[in-house]
């Protein structure tokens, strides 16, 4: 169950969109997340980058962690590792994660909080479950999103944002039935707390069983919806979508006065989703720039990737206090 809850009837409401005069985005593609093992051995579900990268631009990766009930000793994280050229956004729905980086940023991310790390010119960080979760076990559920930086911002000074659960902007659907959490960006004239280099919108919606959620959407943004739990349909054509699946919406045809997204929760939901259908809704201004990516670095050219490895090995991406720098294997022969 998501940590940040509220009575939608008491919240500001999103504007009502009419069926006429709205350019409803249709569904272009549905992707089922693939399972991967990351860090020290924890499993994630990853709907992209397997999806066509142009559909996800400016997003690079989405990892869905859990929901999982850890037994004592099972919870795992990542060792110290570097990044350059993009941002990592970690949103914890349930449980907790600890983050520390070489700028001094970090702390405990728990129960509805978000940590937003801009790697920019280069940083190292570590993400670990807190000792209590490791020792006792417990519920853990989170998401990590990678947001690309435009060419002009890839060398920005690293930055850390701590977005507490109480900072998230809470809204109601137009009929008062469903809850929308705005983590970053803007929807319907309401702004979220996250400060972004790349124009994006990042929402988490709990859509009541049988209810419809409609969202006004910027015409120059792409849009994807990923199901955290439960089931429903997306688009006016009512394409089915369930846990672990992502829908990429087609671009705007500019036929109406405004663009809109439509999602409808199924009347019957699994026990774990008894409060409603849990969906992440993401969109952003496509950068439409060359993407060169290898491991923890995302730049525009192959030469910049080679430079990133050289800079890391030369100690130019921050110093880990009182610890030995982590080992990265020699860069791939294809990069030499």
mmCIF file of C-alpha atoms in Angstrom:
data_model
loop_
_atom_site.group_PDB
_atom_site.id
_atom_site.type_symbol
_atom_site.label_atom_id
_atom_site.label_comp_id
_atom_site.label_asym_id
_atom_site.label_seq_id
_atom_site.Cartn_x
_atom_site.Cartn_y
_atom_site.Cartn_z
ATOM 1 C CA UNK A 1 0.000 0.000 0.000
ATOM 2 C CA UNK A 2 1.454 3.409 -0.903
ATOM 3 C CA UNK A 3 2.569 5.407 2.104
ATOM 4 C CA UNK A 4 1.176 8.772 0.979
ATOM 5 C CA UNK A 5 -2.596 8.582 1.274
ATOM 6 C CA UNK A 6 -5.339 11.189 1.581
ATOM 7 C CA UNK A 7 -9.082 11.568 1.161
ATOM 8 C CA UNK A 8 -9.481 12.708 -2.480
ATOM 9 C CA UNK A 9 -12.733 14.486 -1.604
ATOM 10 C CA UNK A 10 -10.750 17.008 0.467
ATOM 11 C CA UNK A 11 -8.140 17.846 -2.198
ATOM 12 C CA UNK A 12 -7.965 20.328 -5.080
ATOM 13 C CA UNK A 13 -9.415 18.766 -8.221
ATOM 14 C CA UNK A 14 -7.956 18.390 -11.674
ATOM 15 C CA UNK A 15 -9.913 20.152 -14.442
ATOM 16 C CA UNK A 16 -12.670 18.191 -16.152
ATOM 17 C CA UNK A 17 -11.871 17.368 -19.784
ATOM 18 C CA UNK A 18 -14.687 17.045 -22.286
ATOM 19 C CA UNK A 19 -14.784 14.200 -24.780
ATOM 20 C CA UNK A 20 -15.290 16.817 -27.446
ATOM 21 C CA UNK A 21 -12.507 19.356 -27.851
ATOM 22 C CA UNK A 22 -9.857 17.049 -26.348
ATOM 23 C CA UNK A 23 -7.199 15.347 -28.445
ATOM 24 C CA UNK A 24 -7.085 12.040 -26.580
ATOM 25 C CA UNK A 25 -3.713 10.337 -26.899
ATOM 26 C CA UNK A 26 -3.997 6.803 -28.259
ATOM 27 C CA UNK A 27 -1.824 3.872 -27.216
ATOM 28 C CA UNK A 28 1.112 3.217 -29.536
ATOM 29 C CA UNK A 29 2.746 0.271 -27.761
ATOM 30 C CA UNK A 30 2.421 -1.977 -24.699
ATOM 31 C CA UNK A 31 5.580 -3.465 -23.138
ATOM 32 C CA UNK A 32 5.845 -6.090 -20.402
ATOM 33 C CA UNK A 33 8.742 -5.404 -18.043
ATOM 34 C CA UNK A 34 11.703 -7.774 -18.143
ATOM 35 C CA UNK A 35 13.286 -9.080 -14.941
ATOM 36 C CA UNK A 36 16.904 -8.195 -14.165
ATOM 37 C CA UNK A 37 19.239 -8.596 -11.202
ATOM 38 C CA UNK A 38 20.974 -5.413 -10.055
ATOM 39 C CA UNK A 39 23.454 -4.251 -7.416
ATOM 40 C CA UNK A 40 24.318 -6.868 -4.811
ATOM 41 C CA UNK A 41 21.616 -9.233 -6.057
ATOM 42 C CA UNK A 42 18.164 -7.608 -5.844
ATOM 43 C CA UNK A 43 15.607 -8.217 -8.573
ATOM 44 C CA UNK A 44 13.931 -5.461 -10.595
ATOM 45 C CA UNK A 45 11.329 -5.302 -13.342
ATOM 46 C CA UNK A 46 12.437 -3.065 -16.208
ATOM 47 C CA UNK A 47 9.950 -1.938 -18.900
ATOM 48 C CA UNK A 48 12.525 0.233 -20.653
ATOM 49 C CA UNK A 49 15.048 0.793 -22.251
ATOM 50 C CA UNK A 50 13.566 -2.286 -23.993
ATOM 51 C CA UNK A 51 10.830 -0.001 -25.349
ATOM 52 C CA UNK A 52 11.806 2.043 -28.405
ATOM 53 C CA UNK A 53 14.047 4.749 -26.940
ATOM 54 C CA UNK A 54 12.351 7.521 -28.927
ATOM 55 C CA UNK A 55 9.050 6.712 -27.164
ATOM 56 C CA UNK A 56 10.683 7.079 -23.736
ATOM 57 C CA UNK A 57 12.918 10.111 -24.488
ATOM 58 C CA UNK A 58 13.955 11.933 -22.233
ATOM 59 C CA UNK A 59 13.738 8.914 -19.896
ATOM 60 C CA UNK A 60 16.484 6.310 -20.052
ATOM 61 C CA UNK A 61 15.523 3.554 -17.621
ATOM 62 C CA UNK A 62 12.749 2.573 -15.233
ATOM 63 C CA UNK A 63 13.373 -0.080 -12.548
ATOM 64 C CA UNK A 64 10.472 -1.357 -10.455
ATOM 65 C CA UNK A 65 11.756 -2.794 -7.156
ATOM 66 C CA UNK A 66 9.244 -5.043 -5.402
ATOM 67 C CA UNK A 67 6.732 -5.030 -3.920
ATOM 68 C CA UNK A 68 8.541 -7.673 -1.867
ATOM 69 C CA UNK A 69 8.328 -8.889 1.720
ATOM 70 C CA UNK A 70 11.951 -9.477 2.701
ATOM 71 C CA UNK A 71 12.867 -12.148 5.223
ATOM 72 C CA UNK A 72 15.635 -11.267 7.720
ATOM 73 C CA UNK A 73 18.970 -10.953 5.902
ATOM 74 C CA UNK A 74 17.462 -10.826 2.388
ATOM 75 C CA UNK A 75 17.396 -7.073 1.664
ATOM 76 C CA UNK A 76 20.228 -5.896 -0.603
ATOM 77 C CA UNK A 77 21.386 -2.672 -2.234
ATOM 78 C CA UNK A 78 24.218 -1.418 -4.435
ATOM 79 C CA UNK A 79 27.913 -0.795 -3.748
ATOM 80 C CA UNK A 80 29.510 2.610 -4.396
ATOM 81 C CA UNK A 81 29.387 3.374 -8.126
ATOM 82 C CA UNK A 82 29.756 6.429 -10.414
ATOM 83 C CA UNK A 83 27.353 8.225 -12.775
ATOM 84 C CA UNK A 84 27.673 11.015 -15.318
ATOM 85 C CA UNK A 85 25.335 12.733 -17.770
ATOM 86 C CA UNK A 86 21.868 12.105 -16.296
ATOM 87 C CA UNK A 87 19.717 12.084 -13.132
ATOM 88 C CA UNK A 88 18.600 9.195 -10.908
ATOM 89 C CA UNK A 89 15.217 9.561 -9.227
ATOM 90 C CA UNK A 90 14.390 7.024 -6.502
ATOM 91 C CA UNK A 91 10.796 6.965 -5.220
ATOM 92 C CA UNK A 92 10.038 4.702 -2.252
ATOM 93 C CA UNK A 93 6.377 3.733 -1.847
ATOM 94 C CA UNK A 94 6.855 1.395 1.109
ATOM 95 C CA UNK A 95 9.852 0.611 3.300
ATOM 96 C CA UNK A 96 13.137 2.486 3.236
ATOM 97 C CA UNK A 97 16.440 2.922 1.385
ATOM 98 C CA UNK A 98 19.571 4.804 2.426
ATOM 99 C CA UNK A 99 21.398 7.009 -0.079
ATOM 100 C CA UNK A 100 24.810 8.659 0.259
ATOM 101 C CA UNK A 101 26.877 10.415 -2.405
ATOM 102 C CA UNK A 102 30.264 12.084 -2.734
ATOM 103 C CA UNK A 103 28.771 15.600 -2.546
ATOM 104 C CA UNK A 104 27.531 14.882 0.988
ATOM 105 C CA UNK A 105 23.936 14.486 -0.154
ATOM 106 C CA UNK A 106 21.718 11.706 1.049
ATOM 107 C CA UNK A 107 19.924 10.175 3.963
ATOM 108 C CA UNK A 108 17.015 7.829 4.552
ATOM 109 C CA UNK A 109 14.351 7.671 1.837
ATOM 110 C CA UNK A 110 11.187 6.115 3.215
ATOM 111 C CA UNK A 111 7.432 5.726 2.833
ATOM 112 C CA UNK A 112 6.544 8.109 0.015
ATOM 113 C CA UNK A 113 9.785 10.125 -0.182
ATOM 114 C CA UNK A 114 11.904 10.705 -3.279
ATOM 115 C CA UNK A 115 15.644 11.279 -3.698
ATOM 116 C CA UNK A 116 16.617 13.160 -6.829
ATOM 117 C CA UNK A 117 20.300 12.975 -7.673
ATOM 118 C CA UNK A 118 21.658 14.993 -10.589
ATOM 119 C CA UNK A 119 24.894 13.238 -11.550
ATOM 120 C CA UNK A 120 25.785 15.918 -14.093
ATOM 121 C CA UNK A 121 29.567 16.149 -14.556
ATOM 122 C CA UNK A 122 30.165 13.149 -12.308
ATOM 123 C CA UNK A 123 29.360 11.739 -8.883
ATOM 124 C CA UNK A 124 29.544 8.502 -6.917
ATOM 125 C CA UNK A 125 26.775 7.154 -4.694
ATOM 126 C CA UNK A 126 25.637 4.119 -2.741
ATOM 127 C CA UNK A 127 22.108 2.838 -2.106
ATOM 128 C CA UNK A 128 21.493 0.347 0.702
ATOM 129 C CA UNK A 129 18.576 -0.899 2.799
ATOM 130 C CA UNK A 130 18.778 0.393 6.387
ATOM 131 C CA UNK A 131 20.224 -2.017 8.989
ATOM 132 C CA UNK A 132 16.795 -2.587 10.570
ATOM 133 C CA UNK A 133 15.309 -3.806 7.263
ATOM 134 C CA UNK A 134 18.279 -6.115 6.713
ATOM 135 C CA UNK A 135 18.083 -7.499 10.252
ATOM 136 C CA UNK A 136 14.321 -7.882 10.621
ATOM 137 C CA UNK A 137 13.039 -8.014 7.039
ATOM 138 C CA UNK A 138 9.851 -6.274 5.971
ATOM 139 C CA UNK A 139 7.948 -4.734 3.073
ATOM 140 C CA UNK A 140 9.880 -2.894 0.372
ATOM 141 C CA UNK A 141 8.504 -1.259 -2.774
ATOM 142 C CA UNK A 142 10.169 1.416 -4.873
ATOM 143 C CA UNK A 143 10.981 2.748 -8.324
ATOM 144 C CA UNK A 144 14.124 4.224 -9.829
ATOM 145 C CA UNK A 145 13.880 6.420 -12.913
ATOM 146 C CA UNK A 146 16.813 7.681 -14.997
ATOM 147 C CA UNK A 147 16.205 11.073 -16.636
ATOM 148 C CA UNK A 148 18.545 12.148 -19.428
ATOM 149 C CA UNK A 149 20.165 15.560 -19.350
ATOM 150 C CA UNK A 150 20.376 17.734 -22.472
ATOM 151 C CA UNK A 151 23.820 18.141 -24.007
ATOM 152 C CA UNK A 152 24.249 21.601 -22.458
ATOM 153 C CA UNK A 153 23.464 20.273 -18.944
ATOM 154 C CA UNK A 154 25.528 17.065 -18.897
ATOM 155 C CA UNK A 155 28.413 18.936 -17.273
ATOM 156 C CA UNK A 156 26.215 20.603 -14.654
ATOM 157 C CA UNK A 157 27.394 20.608 -11.053
ATOM 158 C CA UNK A 158 26.057 17.526 -9.213
ATOM 159 C CA UNK A 159 23.014 18.205 -7.037
ATOM 160 C CA UNK A 160 20.853 16.330 -4.532
ATOM 161 C CA UNK A 161 17.173 16.945 -3.742
ATOM 162 C CA UNK A 162 15.386 15.387 -0.782
ATOM 163 C CA UNK A 163 11.659 15.371 -1.576
ATOM 164 C CA UNK A 164 9.849 14.328 1.586
ATOM 165 C CA UNK A 165 6.507 12.552 1.481
ATOM 166 C CA UNK A 166 4.778 15.647 2.893
ATOM 167 C CA UNK A 167 6.257 17.782 0.087
ATOM 168 C CA UNK A 168 4.461 15.903 -2.702
ATOM 169 C CA UNK A 169 1.524 17.805 -4.259
ATOM 170 C CA UNK A 170 -1.718 15.871 -3.698
ATOM 171 C CA UNK A 171 -4.653 16.267 -6.084
ATOM 172 C CA UNK A 172 -7.990 14.641 -6.757
ATOM 173 C CA UNK A 173 -9.404 13.471 -10.051
ATOM 174 C CA UNK A 174 -12.136 15.692 -11.501
ATOM 175 C CA UNK A 175 -14.860 13.530 -9.891
ATOM 176 C CA UNK A 176 -13.174 13.316 -6.476
ATOM 177 C CA UNK A 177 -12.725 9.533 -6.620
ATOM 178 C CA UNK A 178 -8.982 9.111 -7.172
ATOM 179 C CA UNK A 179 -5.700 10.414 -5.762
ATOM 180 C CA UNK A 180 -2.877 11.898 -7.859
ATOM 181 C CA UNK A 181 0.568 12.616 -6.379
ATOM 182 C CA UNK A 182 2.658 15.159 -8.319
ATOM 183 C CA UNK A 183 6.346 14.463 -7.660
ATOM 184 C CA UNK A 184 7.741 16.749 -10.361
ATOM 185 C CA UNK A 185 6.506 18.884 -13.194
ATOM 186 C CA UNK A 186 3.022 20.247 -13.673
ATOM 187 C CA UNK A 187 -0.457 18.886 -14.349
ATOM 188 C CA UNK A 188 -3.666 20.863 -14.631
ATOM 189 C CA UNK A 189 -1.994 24.015 -13.307
ATOM 190 C CA UNK A 190 -0.568 22.309 -10.191
ATOM 191 C CA UNK A 191 3.200 21.976 -9.665
ATOM 192 C CA UNK A 192 5.172 19.232 -7.964
ATOM 193 C CA UNK A 193 8.214 19.885 -5.728
ATOM 194 C CA UNK A 194 10.921 18.286 -7.896
ATOM 195 C CA UNK A 195 13.247 20.744 -9.667
ATOM 196 C CA UNK A 196 14.256 19.421 -13.082
ATOM 197 C CA UNK A 197 16.846 20.279 -15.722
ATOM 198 C CA UNK A 198 14.793 18.495 -18.395
ATOM 199 C CA UNK A 199 11.089 19.468 -18.624
ATOM 200 C CA UNK A 200 9.151 16.432 -17.346
ATOM 201 C CA UNK A 201 6.040 15.460 -15.406
ATOM 202 C CA UNK A 202 6.166 12.606 -12.878
ATOM 203 C CA UNK A 203 2.884 11.427 -11.318
ATOM 204 C CA UNK A 204 1.706 8.514 -9.175
ATOM 205 C CA UNK A 205 -2.033 7.869 -9.306
ATOM 206 C CA UNK A 206 -4.274 5.625 -7.213
ATOM 207 C CA UNK A 207 -7.387 5.225 -9.361
ATOM 208 C CA UNK A 208 -10.424 3.958 -7.486
ATOM 209 C CA UNK A 209 -11.888 0.633 -8.679
ATOM 210 C CA UNK A 210 -14.126 1.308 -11.681
ATOM 211 C CA UNK A 211 -13.166 5.009 -11.803
ATOM 212 C CA UNK A 212 -11.849 6.988 -14.744
ATOM 213 C CA UNK A 213 -8.905 9.389 -14.513
ATOM 214 C CA UNK A 214 -8.348 12.004 -17.205
ATOM 215 C CA UNK A 215 -5.319 14.252 -17.285
ATOM 216 C CA UNK A 216 -4.566 17.346 -19.387
ATOM 217 C CA UNK A 217 -1.199 16.817 -21.057
ATOM 218 C CA UNK A 218 1.361 19.149 -22.667
ATOM 219 C CA UNK A 219 1.299 18.787 -26.443
ATOM 220 C CA UNK A 220 5.078 18.746 -26.757
ATOM 221 C CA UNK A 221 5.535 16.010 -24.100
ATOM 222 C CA UNK A 222 5.538 12.300 -24.733
ATOM 223 C CA UNK A 223 3.649 10.084 -22.250
ATOM 224 C CA UNK A 224 3.942 6.610 -20.726
ATOM 225 C CA UNK A 225 1.962 4.814 -18.012
ATOM 226 C CA UNK A 226 3.438 1.981 -15.937
ATOM 227 C CA UNK A 227 1.373 -0.235 -13.623
ATOM 228 C CA UNK A 228 2.764 -0.741 -10.116
ATOM 229 C CA UNK A 229 -0.149 -2.949 -9.057
ATOM 230 C CA UNK A 230 -3.687 -3.756 -10.123
ATOM 231 C CA UNK A 231 -5.288 -3.616 -13.545
ATOM 232 C CA UNK A 232 -7.244 -1.351 -15.825
ATOM 233 C CA UNK A 233 -7.344 0.144 -19.319
ATOM 234 C CA UNK A 234 -5.597 3.089 -20.966
ATOM 235 C CA UNK A 235 -6.571 5.284 -23.884
ATOM 236 C CA UNK A 236 -10.001 5.904 -25.373
ATOM 237 C CA UNK A 237 -9.610 2.537 -27.114
ATOM 238 C CA UNK A 238 -9.396 0.908 -23.636
ATOM 239 C CA UNK A 239 -6.218 -1.144 -23.987
ATOM 240 C CA UNK A 240 -5.792 -3.517 -21.044
ATOM 241 C CA UNK A 241 -2.827 -2.892 -18.724
ATOM 242 C CA UNK A 242 -1.818 -4.783 -15.580
ATOM 243 C CA UNK A 243 1.021 -4.960 -13.066
ATOM 244 C CA UNK A 244 4.463 -4.845 -14.698
ATOM 245 C CA UNK A 245 3.190 -3.489 -18.020
ATOM 246 C CA UNK A 246 3.874 -0.108 -19.613
ATOM 247 C CA UNK A 247 1.846 1.732 -22.250
ATOM 248 C CA UNK A 248 3.520 4.309 -24.496
ATOM 249 C CA UNK A 249 1.061 6.850 -25.851
ATOM 250 C CA UNK A 250 1.250 8.158 -29.402
ATOM 251 C CA UNK A 251 2.096 11.782 -30.055
ATOM 252 C CA UNK A 252 -0.480 14.532 -30.360
ATOM 253 C CA UNK A 253 -2.416 15.030 -33.589
ATOM 254 C CA UNK A 254 -3.397 18.610 -32.606
ATOM 255 C CA UNK A 255 -7.060 17.977 -33.441
ATOM 256 C CA UNK A 256 -8.572 19.285 -30.227
ATOM 257 C CA UNK A 257 -8.223 22.305 -27.983
ATOM 258 C CA UNK A 258 -6.090 20.361 -25.509
ATOM 259 C CA UNK A 259 -4.337 16.993 -25.227
ATOM 260 C CA UNK A 260 -5.560 14.424 -22.726
ATOM 261 C CA UNK A 261 -4.687 11.039 -21.259
ATOM 262 C CA UNK A 262 -7.414 8.625 -20.173
ATOM 263 C CA UNK A 263 -7.044 5.727 -17.709
ATOM 264 C CA UNK A 264 -9.796 3.577 -16.192
ATOM 265 C CA UNK A 265 -9.373 1.135 -13.286
ATOM 266 C CA UNK A 266 -11.039 -2.261 -13.470
ATOM 267 C CA UNK A 267 -14.043 -2.755 -11.183
ATOM 268 C CA UNK A 268 -12.365 -5.776 -9.619
ATOM 269 C CA UNK A 269 -8.811 -5.381 -8.294
ATOM 270 C CA UNK A 270 -6.373 -7.870 -6.715
ATOM 271 C CA UNK A 271 -6.275 -7.927 -2.924
ATOM 272 C CA UNK A 272 -2.977 -5.995 -2.894
ATOM 273 C CA UNK A 273 -4.687 -3.175 -4.851
ATOM 274 C CA UNK A 274 -7.926 -2.991 -2.883
ATOM 275 C CA UNK A 275 -7.576 0.812 -2.591
ATOM 276 C CA UNK A 276 -7.261 1.174 -6.347
ATOM 277 C CA UNK A 277 -5.129 0.793 -9.431
ATOM 278 C CA UNK A 278 -1.567 2.060 -8.801
ATOM 279 C CA UNK A 279 -0.045 3.706 -11.894
ATOM 280 C CA UNK A 280 3.017 5.845 -12.623
ATOM 281 C CA UNK A 281 2.369 8.415 -15.355
ATOM 282 C CA UNK A 282 5.467 9.992 -16.884
ATOM 283 C CA UNK A 283 6.095 12.426 -19.683
ATOM 284 C CA UNK A 284 8.679 14.858 -20.890
ATOM 285 C CA UNK A 285 10.027 17.044 -23.636
ATOM 286 C CA UNK A 286 11.969 14.723 -25.989
ATOM 287 C CA UNK A 287 15.608 15.816 -26.258
ATOM 288 C CA UNK A 288 16.089 14.245 -29.711
ATOM 289 C CA UNK A 289 19.851 14.163 -29.189
ATOM 290 C CA UNK A 290 22.353 11.351 -29.833
ATOM 291 C CA UNK A 291 22.586 8.935 -26.892
ATOM 292 C CA UNK A 292 25.838 7.126 -26.091
ATOM 293 C CA UNK A 293 25.459 4.939 -23.006
ATOM 294 C CA UNK A 294 27.676 2.388 -21.331
ATOM 295 C CA UNK A 295 27.173 1.114 -17.801
ATOM 296 C CA UNK A 296 26.813 4.060 -15.405
ATOM 297 C CA UNK A 297 27.472 6.816 -17.978
ATOM 298 C CA UNK A 298 25.113 8.422 -20.524
ATOM 299 C CA UNK A 299 26.594 10.986 -22.892
ATOM 300 C CA UNK A 300 26.189 12.104 -26.513
ATOM 301 C CA UNK A 301 29.260 10.532 -28.122
ATOM 302 C CA UNK A 302 31.460 7.454 -27.794
ATOM 303 C CA UNK A 303 34.472 9.660 -27.070
ATOM 304 C CA UNK A 304 32.630 11.216 -24.113
ATOM 305 C CA UNK A 305 31.997 7.726 -22.705
ATOM 306 C CA UNK A 306 35.701 6.905 -22.978
ATOM 307 C CA UNK A 307 36.475 10.215 -21.246
ATOM 308 C CA UNK A 308 33.998 9.368 -18.466
ATOM 309 C CA UNK A 309 35.842 6.110 -17.687
ATOM 310 C CA UNK A 310 39.185 7.904 -17.755
ATOM 311 C CA UNK A 311 37.902 10.650 -15.448
ATOM 312 C CA UNK A 312 36.471 8.106 -13.014
ATOM 313 C CA UNK A 313 39.698 6.098 -12.929
ATOM 314 C CA UNK A 314 41.631 9.335 -12.353
ATOM 315 C CA UNK A 315 39.479 10.170 -9.305
ATOM 316 C CA UNK A 316 37.591 13.100 -10.862
ATOM 317 C CA UNK A 317 34.103 11.965 -9.794
ATOM 318 C CA UNK A 318 34.303 12.608 -6.089
ATOM 319 C CA UNK A 319 36.053 10.908 -3.210
ATOM 320 C CA UNK A 320 34.446 8.274 -0.991
ATOM 321 C CA UNK A 321 35.339 9.202 2.601
ATOM 322 C CA UNK A 322 37.524 6.644 4.399
ATOM 323 C CA UNK A 323 36.813 3.960 1.835
ATOM 324 C CA UNK A 324 38.637 2.513 -1.130
ATOM 325 C CA UNK A 325 37.275 3.573 -4.496
ATOM 326 C CA UNK A 326 35.070 0.859 -6.029
ATOM 327 C CA UNK A 327 36.530 -1.208 -8.821
ATOM 328 C CA UNK A 328 35.147 -0.880 -12.319
ATOM 329 C CA UNK A 329 36.212 -3.470 -14.853
ATOM 330 C CA UNK A 330 38.296 -2.224 -17.734
ATOM 331 C CA UNK A 331 36.167 -0.594 -20.355
ATOM 332 C CA UNK A 332 34.816 -2.814 -23.082
ATOM 333 C CA UNK A 333 37.146 -3.577 -25.971
ATOM 334 C CA UNK A 334 34.599 -1.969 -28.303
ATOM 335 C CA UNK A 335 35.308 1.362 -26.633
ATOM 336 C CA UNK A 336 39.063 1.177 -27.057
#
